[in-house]
Coordinates of C-alpha atoms and ligand atoms in Angstrom, one line a residue:
M1426 CA -8.5 -15.2 23.8
A1427 CA -4.8 -15.8 23.9
Q1428 CA -2.6 -13.7 23.3
S1429 CA 0.3 -15.6 21.6
A1430 CA 2.3 -13.9 19.2
L1431 CA 1.3 -16.2 17.1
G1432 CA -2.2 -15.3 17.1
D1433 CA -5.3 -17.4 18.0
G1434 CA -6.3 -20.3 15.4
P1435 CA -7.1 -22.0 12.9
H1436 CA -10.2 -23.2 14.6
S1437 CA -12.3 -26.0 13.5
Q1438 CA -15.1 -23.8 13.9
L1439 CA -15.0 -20.2 14.2
I1440 CA -18.1 -17.7 14.9
I1441 CA -17.9 -14.2 14.6
R1442 CA -20.8 -12.6 16.3
G1443 CA -22.9 -9.6 15.3
V1444 CA -21.1 -7.8 13.4
M1445 CA -21.8 -5.1 10.8
L1446 CA -20.3 -6.3 7.3
I1447 CA -18.4 -3.9 5.0
N1448 CA -17.7 -5.8 1.6
G1449 CA -15.3 -5.4 -0.5
N1450 CA -17.7 -5.4 -3.7
G1451 CA -19.1 -2.2 -3.0
A1452 CA -21.7 -3.2 -1.2
P1453 CA -23.0 -0.9 1.4
P1454 CA -22.8 -1.9 5.4
Q1455 CA -25.4 -4.4 6.4
G1456 CA -25.4 -6.3 10.1
P1457 CA -25.9 -7.7 12.5
I1458 CA -24.2 -10.9 10.8
D1459 CA -22.5 -14.1 12.0
I1460 CA -19.7 -15.3 10.0
V1461 CA -18.9 -18.8 10.1
V1462 CA -15.4 -20.2 9.2
E1463 CA -14.3 -23.8 9.4
N1464 CA -10.3 -23.6 9.5
N1465 CA -9.2 -20.9 6.6
I1466 CA -12.2 -20.8 4.7
I1467 CA -15.6 -18.8 5.1
K1468 CA -18.4 -21.2 5.6
K1469 CA -21.5 -19.1 6.1
I1470 CA -22.5 -15.5 6.2
E1471 CA -25.8 -15.2 8.0
V1472 CA -27.9 -11.9 8.7
V1473 CA -29.2 -12.7 12.3
G1474 CA -31.5 -9.7 13.1
Y1475 CA -32.7 -6.3 12.6
P1476 CA -30.9 -3.0 13.5
G1477 CA -32.2 -2.2 17.4
V1478 CA -33.7 -5.5 17.9
A1479 CA -32.6 -8.0 20.1
I1480 CA -31.1 -11.1 18.5
K1481 CA -32.9 -14.4 19.0
D1482 CA -30.0 -17.0 19.8
S1483 CA -32.3 -20.0 18.2
S1484 CA -31.9 -18.1 15.0
R1485 CA -27.8 -17.7 15.1
P1486 CA -25.4 -20.3 13.5
Q1487 CA -24.7 -23.0 16.4
L1488 CA -21.1 -23.6 17.8
K1489 CA -20.2 -27.1 17.3
P1490 CA -17.6 -28.9 19.9
G1491 CA -14.1 -27.4 20.0
G1492 CA -15.3 -24.5 17.7
K1493 CA -14.5 -20.7 19.0
E1494 CA -16.7 -17.9 19.4
L1495 CA -15.4 -14.3 18.6
D1496 CA -17.9 -11.5 20.1
C1497 CA -17.7 -8.5 17.9
T1498 CA -21.3 -7.3 18.4
G1499 CA -21.6 -4.0 16.5
M1500 CA -18.0 -4.1 15.3
Y1501 CA -17.5 -3.7 11.7
L1502 CA -15.7 -6.5 9.7
L1503 CA -14.2 -5.8 6.6
P1504 CA -12.0 -8.1 4.0
G1505 CA -8.5 -8.1 4.9
F1506 CA -6.5 -5.4 3.7
V1507 CA -4.3 -5.9 0.2
D1508 CA -1.4 -3.4 0.2
M1509 CA -0.2 -3.5 -3.1
H1510 CA 3.2 -2.0 -3.2
V1511 CA 5.8 -2.7 -0.3
H1512 CA 9.3 -3.7 0.5
I1513 CA 10.0 -5.9 3.5
G1514 CA 12.0 -3.7 5.3
G1515 CA 15.8 -2.8 4.0
K1516 CA 18.9 -2.7 5.1
A1517 CA 19.2 0.9 4.7
Q1518 CA 16.0 1.5 6.7
G1519 CA 17.6 -1.0 9.6
A1520 CA 13.9 -2.4 9.3
S1521 CA 13.4 -6.2 10.0
P1522 CA 10.9 -8.4 8.4
E1523 CA 9.4 -8.9 11.9
Y1524 CA 8.8 -4.8 12.6
V1525 CA 7.1 -4.1 9.1
F1526 CA 4.9 -7.6 9.4
K1527 CA 3.7 -6.5 12.9
L1528 CA 3.1 -3.4 11.5
W1529 CA 1.3 -4.4 8.7
M1530 CA -0.9 -7.0 10.5
A1531 CA -1.7 -4.5 13.4
H1532 CA -3.5 -2.4 10.4
G1533 CA -5.3 -5.3 9.1
V1534 CA -3.0 -5.6 5.9
T1535 CA -3.6 -9.4 5.2
T1536 CA -1.8 -9.5 1.9
V1537 CA 1.1 -7.7 0.6
R1538 CA 2.4 -7.3 -2.4
E1539 CA 6.4 -7.0 -2.7
V1540 CA 7.5 -5.2 -5.4
G1541 CA 11.5 -5.3 -5.5
G1542 CA 13.8 -6.9 -2.5
P1543 CA 16.7 -8.3 -2.1
G1544 CA 15.9 -11.7 -4.1
V1545 CA 13.3 -14.2 -4.8
E1546 CA 14.5 -16.8 -2.4
W1547 CA 14.8 -14.5 0.6
T1548 CA 11.5 -13.4 0.2
L1549 CA 10.0 -17.0 -0.6
D1550 CA 11.4 -18.1 2.8
L1551 CA 9.7 -15.4 4.4
R1552 CA 6.5 -16.5 2.8
K1553 CA 6.6 -19.9 3.7
K1554 CA 7.4 -19.2 7.2
G1555 CA 3.9 -16.9 7.2
D1556 CA 2.0 -19.7 5.0
N1557 CA 3.1 -22.1 8.1
H1558 CA 2.5 -19.8 11.2
E1559 CA 5.8 -19.7 12.2
I1560 CA 5.8 -16.0 12.3
V1561 CA 3.4 -13.4 12.2
A1562 CA 3.4 -12.3 8.6
P1563 CA 0.6 -11.1 5.7
R1564 CA 0.7 -13.6 2.7
I1565 CA 3.6 -12.4 0.6
I1566 CA 3.1 -12.2 -3.4
T1567 CA 6.7 -11.3 -4.8
H1568 CA 7.8 -9.0 -7.9
T1569 CA 11.2 -9.1 -8.5
F1570 CA 13.1 -6.6 -9.5
F1571 CA 14.1 -6.9 -13.2
G1572 CA 17.6 -8.1 -13.5
T1573 CA 18.1 -9.2 -9.9
G1574 CA 20.7 -12.0 -9.5
S1575 CA 21.9 -11.8 -13.1
D1576 CA 25.5 -11.7 -13.2
K1577 CA 25.4 -9.3 -16.3
P1578 CA 23.6 -6.7 -17.8
L1579 CA 20.2 -7.8 -19.6
S1580 CA 21.4 -6.3 -22.8
T1581 CA 19.8 -8.1 -25.0
P1582 CA 16.1 -9.5 -25.7
E1583 CA 17.4 -13.1 -25.3
L1584 CA 19.1 -12.2 -21.9
A1585 CA 15.9 -10.5 -20.8
R1586 CA 14.0 -13.3 -21.9
A1587 CA 16.3 -16.0 -20.3
W1588 CA 16.2 -14.1 -16.8
V1589 CA 12.4 -14.4 -17.2
R1590 CA 12.0 -17.8 -17.5
E1591 CA 14.5 -18.4 -14.9
N1592 CA 12.4 -15.8 -12.5
A1593 CA 9.6 -17.7 -12.8
K1594 CA 11.0 -20.9 -12.5
K1595 CA 12.4 -20.0 -9.3
G1596 CA 8.5 -19.3 -8.2
A1597 CA 8.2 -15.4 -8.4
D1598 CA 5.0 -14.4 -9.1
G1599 CA 6.0 -11.5 -11.3
I1600 CA 8.8 -8.8 -12.1
K1601 CA 8.9 -5.4 -11.0
F1602 CA 10.4 -3.3 -13.6
L1603 CA 12.0 0.4 -13.4
G1604 CA 12.1 0.7 -17.0
A1605 CA 14.7 -0.3 -19.8
P1606 CA 14.9 0.4 -23.3
P1607 CA 12.1 -0.6 -25.6
E1608 CA 13.3 -3.4 -27.1
I1609 CA 14.1 -5.1 -23.3
M1610 CA 10.9 -4.3 -22.2
S1611 CA 8.7 -5.6 -24.9
A1612 CA 11.1 -8.5 -24.9
A1613 CA 10.6 -9.2 -20.9
L1614 CA 6.6 -8.4 -20.7
D1615 CA 6.0 -10.9 -23.6
E1616 CA 8.1 -13.7 -22.1
N1617 CA 6.4 -12.8 -18.8
K1618 CA 2.9 -12.7 -20.1
K1619 CA 3.1 -15.9 -22.0
L1620 CA 4.5 -17.3 -18.4
G1621 CA 1.1 -16.1 -17.2
L1622 CA 2.9 -14.1 -14.4
H1623 CA 2.0 -10.4 -13.3
S1624 CA 3.9 -7.3 -14.0
S1625 CA 4.4 -4.0 -12.4
C1626 CA 6.7 -0.8 -13.0
H1627 CA 7.8 2.5 -12.0
H1628 CA 8.2 4.4 -14.9
A1629 CA 11.5 5.9 -13.6
Q1630 CA 12.8 9.2 -15.7
L1631 CA 15.7 7.6 -17.3
N1632 CA 13.9 5.4 -19.6
V1633 CA 10.5 7.1 -19.8
A1634 CA 11.1 9.6 -22.8
R1635 CA 11.5 6.6 -25.0
W1636 CA 9.0 4.1 -23.3
N1637 CA 5.7 5.5 -20.7
V1638 CA 2.7 3.7 -19.3
L1639 CA 1.3 3.6 -22.5
H1640 CA 3.7 1.5 -24.1
S1641 CA 3.9 -0.9 -20.7
A1642 CA 0.1 -1.1 -21.2
R1643 CA 0.3 -2.4 -24.9
A1644 CA 2.7 -4.7 -24.2
G1645 CA 1.0 -6.4 -21.3
L1646 CA 1.9 -4.6 -18.0
T1647 CA -0.4 -5.2 -15.6
T1648 CA -0.1 -2.6 -12.9
M1649 CA 1.8 0.9 -13.2
E1650 CA 3.2 1.7 -9.6
H1651 CA 3.1 5.7 -8.6
W1652 CA 2.1 8.0 -11.6
Y1653 CA 5.6 8.5 -13.3
G1654 CA 5.2 7.8 -16.9
L1655 CA 1.6 8.7 -16.6
P1656 CA 1.7 12.7 -17.3
E1657 CA 4.4 11.5 -20.3
A1658 CA 1.9 9.6 -21.8
L1659 CA -0.4 12.4 -21.9
F1660 CA 2.2 15.1 -23.2
E1661 CA 1.1 17.0 -26.1
D1662 CA 3.6 20.0 -26.8
R1663 CA 6.5 18.4 -25.8
T1664 CA 8.4 15.1 -25.9
V1665 CA 10.7 15.3 -22.6
Q1666 CA 9.9 17.1 -19.1
D1667 CA 11.1 20.6 -19.0
Y1668 CA 14.1 19.7 -17.2
P1669 CA 16.1 22.6 -16.0
L1670 CA 19.3 22.5 -17.7
D1671 CA 21.2 22.3 -14.8
Y1672 CA 19.4 19.5 -13.5
N1673 CA 21.5 16.1 -12.7
Y1674 CA 18.9 13.0 -11.8
N1675 CA 21.3 11.7 -9.0
N1676 CA 20.6 15.1 -7.0
E1677 CA 17.1 14.2 -5.3
Q1678 CA 16.4 17.8 -4.6
H1679 CA 16.1 18.0 -8.4
R1680 CA 14.3 15.0 -9.5
F1681 CA 11.8 15.5 -6.7
E1682 CA 11.4 19.0 -7.0
E1683 CA 10.9 18.9 -10.9
A1684 CA 8.8 15.9 -10.4
G1685 CA 6.2 18.3 -8.6
R1686 CA 5.7 20.4 -11.7
L1687 CA 5.4 17.4 -14.0
W1688 CA 1.6 17.0 -14.2
K1689 CA 0.8 20.6 -15.4
Q1690 CA 3.3 19.8 -18.5
A1691 CA 0.7 17.3 -19.2
A1692 CA -2.7 17.2 -21.6
K1693 CA -5.3 19.2 -19.3
P1694 CA -8.1 16.8 -17.6
Y1695 CA -11.0 16.1 -20.1
S1696 CA -9.0 17.1 -23.0
E1697 CA -9.1 15.1 -26.1
H1698 CA -5.7 13.3 -25.9
W1699 CA -6.2 13.3 -21.8
N1700 CA -9.3 11.0 -22.6
A1701 CA -7.7 9.3 -25.3
V1702 CA -5.3 8.0 -23.4
L1703 CA -7.4 7.5 -20.3
D1704 CA -9.6 5.2 -22.2
E1705 CA -6.9 3.4 -23.7
L1706 CA -5.8 2.4 -21.0
L1707 CA -9.2 1.4 -19.4
G1708 CA -9.8 -1.0 -22.5
L1709 CA -6.3 -2.9 -22.1
D1710 CA -7.5 -3.6 -18.6
F1711 CA -4.8 -1.4 -16.8
T1712 CA -4.6 -1.0 -13.2
L1713 CA -3.4 1.8 -11.5
D1714 CA -1.6 1.7 -8.3
P1715 CA -1.5 5.3 -7.5
T1716 CA 0.5 5.1 -4.0
F1717 CA -0.2 8.8 -3.0
N1718 CA 1.0 9.0 0.1
I1719 CA 4.5 8.5 -0.5
Y1720 CA 5.0 11.5 -2.2
E1721 CA 2.9 13.7 0.4
A1722 CA 5.8 14.9 2.2
S1723 CA 6.5 17.1 -1.1
R1724 CA 3.6 18.7 0.0
D1725 CA 3.6 19.0 3.4
L1726 CA 6.9 17.9 4.4
H1727 CA 6.1 19.4 8.3
R1728 CA 2.8 16.9 8.6
A1729 CA 4.7 14.0 7.6
R1730 CA 7.7 14.5 9.6
R1731 CA 5.8 15.4 12.9
A1732 CA 3.3 12.4 12.4
E1733 CA 2.4 11.4 16.3
W1734 CA 3.4 7.8 15.5
H1735 CA 7.1 8.2 15.1
E1736 CA 8.0 8.7 18.6
D1737 CA 6.5 5.3 19.5
Y1738 CA 6.4 3.0 16.5
T1739 CA 9.8 4.6 14.5
L1740 CA 13.0 2.7 14.7
P1741 CA 16.1 5.0 15.2
S1742 CA 17.3 3.4 12.2
L1743 CA 14.3 4.4 10.2
W1744 CA 14.4 7.9 11.6
D1745 CA 18.1 8.5 10.7
F1746 CA 17.4 7.3 7.2
Y1747 CA 14.6 9.8 6.8
Q1748 CA 16.9 12.9 7.7
P1749 CA 17.7 15.0 4.8
S1750 CA 20.9 13.3 3.1
K1751 CA 22.7 13.3 -0.2
I1752 CA 23.0 9.4 -0.2
S1753 CA 19.2 8.1 1.2
H1754 CA 16.5 7.5 -1.7
G1755 CA 14.0 9.6 -0.8
S1756 CA 15.6 12.3 1.7
Y1757 CA 15.8 14.8 -1.0
W1758 CA 14.8 18.0 1.1
H1759 CA 17.8 19.7 1.1
D1760 CA 15.9 23.0 0.6
W1761 CA 12.4 22.6 1.1
G1762 CA 10.1 25.2 1.2
T1763 CA 6.8 26.9 0.2
E1764 CA 7.3 26.8 -3.5
Q1765 CA 8.0 23.1 -3.6
E1766 CA 5.2 22.2 -1.4
V1767 CA 2.8 24.7 -3.3
A1768 CA 4.1 23.1 -6.6
W1769 CA 3.2 19.6 -5.3
R1770 CA -0.3 20.7 -4.0
E1771 CA -0.9 21.4 -7.8
N1772 CA 0.3 18.4 -9.1
Y1773 CA -1.7 16.3 -6.7
K1774 CA -4.5 17.9 -7.9
L1775 CA -4.4 17.0 -11.7
W1776 CA -3.4 13.4 -10.8
M1777 CA -6.0 12.9 -8.3
I1778 CA -8.5 13.5 -11.5
F1779 CA -6.8 11.3 -13.5
V1780 CA -7.1 8.6 -10.8
N1781 CA -10.5 9.2 -9.8
E1782 CA -11.9 9.5 -13.2
Y1783 CA -10.1 6.5 -14.4
K1784 CA -12.3 4.4 -11.6
N1785 CA -15.5 6.4 -12.7
R1786 CA -15.1 4.9 -16.2
G1787 CA -14.6 1.6 -14.8
G1788 CA -11.2 1.4 -14.4
R1789 CA -9.4 -0.4 -11.6
V1790 CA -7.3 1.3 -9.0
T1791 CA -5.7 -0.3 -6.0
A1792 CA -3.9 0.6 -2.2
G1793 CA -0.2 0.6 -1.8
S1794 CA 1.7 2.3 0.5
D1795 CA 5.4 1.9 -0.3
S1796 CA 6.2 2.5 3.3
G1797 CA 9.9 3.1 4.4
F1798 CA 10.8 6.1 2.8
I1799 CA 10.1 10.0 3.1
F1800 CA 8.6 9.4 6.8
Q1801 CA 5.8 7.0 5.9
L1802 CA 5.2 4.2 8.4
Y1803 CA 4.7 0.8 7.3
G1804 CA 0.7 0.2 8.0
F1805 CA 0.1 3.6 9.0
A1806 CA 0.9 4.8 5.7
Y1807 CA -1.4 2.4 4.2
V1808 CA -4.2 4.2 5.7
R1809 CA -2.9 7.4 5.0
E1810 CA -3.4 6.0 1.6
L1811 CA -7.0 5.2 2.1
E1812 CA -7.4 8.8 3.4
L1813 CA -6.0 10.3 0.1
L1814 CA -8.2 8.3 -1.8
R1815 CA -10.8 9.8 -0.2
E1816 CA -9.5 13.2 -1.1
A1817 CA -8.8 12.0 -4.8
G1818 CA -13.1 12.0 -5.0
F1819 CA -13.6 8.4 -4.1
H1820 CA -16.9 7.1 -1.9
P1821 CA -15.2 5.0 1.6
L1822 CA -16.9 2.2 0.0
E1823 CA -15.0 2.7 -3.5
I1824 CA -11.9 3.1 -0.9
I1825 CA -12.6 -0.2 0.6
R1826 CA -12.8 -2.0 -2.8
S1827 CA -9.8 -0.9 -3.6
A1828 CA -8.4 -1.9 -0.5
T1829 CA -9.5 -5.2 -0.8
L1830 CA -11.1 -6.8 -4.0
N1831 CA -9.3 -4.3 -6.6
G1832 CA -5.7 -5.4 -5.0
A1833 CA -7.2 -9.6 -5.1
E1834 CA -8.0 -9.1 -8.6
A1835 CA -5.1 -7.5 -9.5
L1836 CA -2.9 -9.8 -8.1
G1837 CA -5.4 -13.0 -10.1
M1838 CA -6.5 -13.7 -6.4
G1839 CA -10.2 -12.8 -6.9
D1840 CA -11.3 -16.0 -6.4
K1841 CA -9.4 -16.6 -3.3
I1842 CA -9.6 -13.0 -1.1
G1843 CA -10.5 -9.7 -1.3
S1844 CA -14.4 -9.9 -0.4
V1845 CA -16.3 -11.5 2.2
T1846 CA -17.6 -14.6 0.3
V1847 CA -18.5 -17.9 1.2
G1848 CA -15.5 -19.9 -0.1
K1849 CA -13.1 -17.3 0.3
L1850 CA -10.1 -17.6 2.9
A1851 CA -11.2 -16.0 6.3
D1852 CA -8.9 -12.5 6.1
F1853 CA -10.7 -10.3 7.9
V1854 CA -10.3 -6.6 9.7
V1855 CA -12.2 -5.9 12.6
V1856 CA -12.9 -2.3 14.2
E1857 CA -15.1 -1.1 16.8
E1858 CA -15.6 1.8 15.1
N1859 CA -17.4 2.8 11.6
P1860 CA -14.4 3.3 9.2
L1861 CA -16.5 4.8 6.4
K1862 CA -17.2 7.6 8.4
N1863 CA -14.0 8.5 9.6
L1864 CA -11.0 6.3 7.9
K1865 CA -8.8 7.7 10.7
V1866 CA -10.6 5.2 13.2
L1867 CA -7.9 3.0 11.1
Y1868 CA -4.9 4.1 12.3
G1869 CA -3.0 2.0 15.1
T1870 CA -3.0 5.3 17.4
G1871 CA -6.6 5.5 16.6
A1872 CA -8.9 8.6 16.1
V1873 CA -9.6 11.7 18.0
K1874 CA -13.0 12.2 19.8
L1875 CA -14.7 14.4 22.5
T1876 CA -17.1 12.7 24.8
E1877 CA -20.8 14.0 26.2
D1878 CA -18.7 14.7 29.2
N1879 CA -15.9 16.8 27.2
E1880 CA -13.5 14.1 27.8
V1881 CA -10.7 13.5 25.0
V1882 CA -10.5 10.1 24.3
R1883 CA -8.8 7.9 21.4
V1884 CA -11.6 5.7 19.6
G1885 CA -10.7 2.9 17.1
G1886 CA -7.6 1.2 16.1
V1887 CA -8.0 -2.3 14.4
K1888 CA -9.2 -4.8 17.0
Y1889 CA -8.5 -8.0 15.2
T1890 CA -6.9 -8.7 12.3
I1891 CA -7.9 -12.3 11.2
K1892 CA -5.5 -14.2 8.8
D1893 CA -5.8 -17.5 7.5
G1894 CA -8.4 -18.0 10.4
I1895 CA -6.4 -17.1 12.7
I1896 CA -7.0 -14.3 15.3
Y1897 CA -4.6 -11.5 15.9
D1898 CA -4.9 -9.0 18.5
A1899 CA -4.2 -6.0 16.5
K1900 CA -3.0 -3.3 19.7
A1901 CA -0.8 -6.7 20.8
L1902 CA 1.0 -6.8 17.9
L1903 CA 0.9 -3.0 17.9
N1904 CA 2.8 -3.0 21.6
E1905 CA 5.0 -5.7 20.2
V1906 CA 6.5 -3.2 17.9
K1907 CA 6.7 -0.2 20.5
D1908 CA 8.7 -2.7 22.5
M1909 CA 11.1 -3.5 20.0
V1910 CA 11.4 0.4 19.3
D1911 CA 11.9 1.0 23.2
T1912 CA 14.8 -1.6 23.3
E1913 CA 16.4 -0.5 20.3
K1914 CA 16.5 3.2 21.6
K1915 CA 17.6 2.3 24.7
K1916 CA 20.6 0.1 23.3
L1917 CA 21.9 3.3 21.9
N1918 CA 20.5 5.8 24.3
Y1919 CA 18.5 7.8 21.1
K1920 CA 15.8 10.3 21.4
I1921 CA 13.8 10.9 17.9
L1922 CA 14.9 14.7 17.2
Q1923 CA 13.9 17.2 14.5
P1924 CA 16.5 17.5 11.4
G1925 CA 19.2 20.0 12.2
I1926 CA 18.2 19.9 15.8
K1927 CA 21.0 18.9 18.4
E1928 CA 20.9 18.4 22.1
Ligands
LIG2595 ZN1 8.4 1.2 -4.0

């Protein structure tokens, strides 16, 4: 197949042969199946045989003149992944859109929801280029940071409403909040809902005492990000977090260290109040987008810092950004030790119980990465997110549903993407190994395996990412990223060194 950077296709007809299908709808794997795509639309999904029995060619969909066949015999095919929480690079990180897009696409991420970027015009320009296939990019949904582009603070409900209308007019899909006074949140969410747009919120501590996740859900927020605001909604014997009296929010060691003690201040799992909050959120059709991975360094800094992909795929500027700093956001390990990590492990347990139970009672949980901070690398971190959903108690099929159909539904795009269904867009992930057995096979660096002959090998890594009917060689994309990183390193004579180590 053509290895051109811009992918192969779309084709008047594309037949993907012989796959094991893992659909995003919770169905078990099924195969062998042939999938017929015309341009960017799925036209036919046909079971063509039985396990262990040779497939009869005569019973398979026939290739039309000018069509393209992709032999994926025995490989696993999934719907394209939806990453519900991304930032398209960033100045501080020195990560270009090209770099992050290729890392996402190399990991099967075909749709991203950008929750806050430099501005809606900038993002929509990238979206247009992606939609026109001028660049390699996932489809982009954009939520503008509340207030972006305004020349004055949105200090009244009227100003908030006017900004929301302007944001919609510019073509944004929604708003990303970080919290605001109650009257501003109410007005903005109300106006946004009237316009039919979506919304996301990271309930930052500065406003959470008066407006937590429950207030947001009641006012029509569609998805909550991370977890802040949820323990606060679950408080029973306090109304603010137990801040030490010398706490300063602008000191990120304070901020993250104390956050690690927050869940245990909330109502106990399955207590009356805990159940009541969970059930009310369920009743409001509220979506949880936990982004477990982005906090993982808090419970195991060494793991995040030493991830094997940093050497080849992390840009020097990004590595610099991750280093402990009083300035860079998320670089909070000024003095991070056993005490902080153990507290965070306990924090995770309580958080995961809530998220898993929310799923069990029918709630929508999605997969989001928030990469580019805290040693979490684009694409790789998304796979880690899937692993953490597994740790929270999700069956691998529930994880795939979170990563695909749930994301699509939370975006209001359930009729277009999120499952392999006739009539939907042709967005797929193809991998040679079974990701249900080991999610690690989705990492670009693959999974480690010992062969019968006692040889250590790598297996997996996404093979093809197909978006809009265009086939991308996922490993070629990853190589292009490595080249970018190598070039940067050569230019700067740079070597990745661990914090505090000087050569
Ligand atoms: Zn974020």
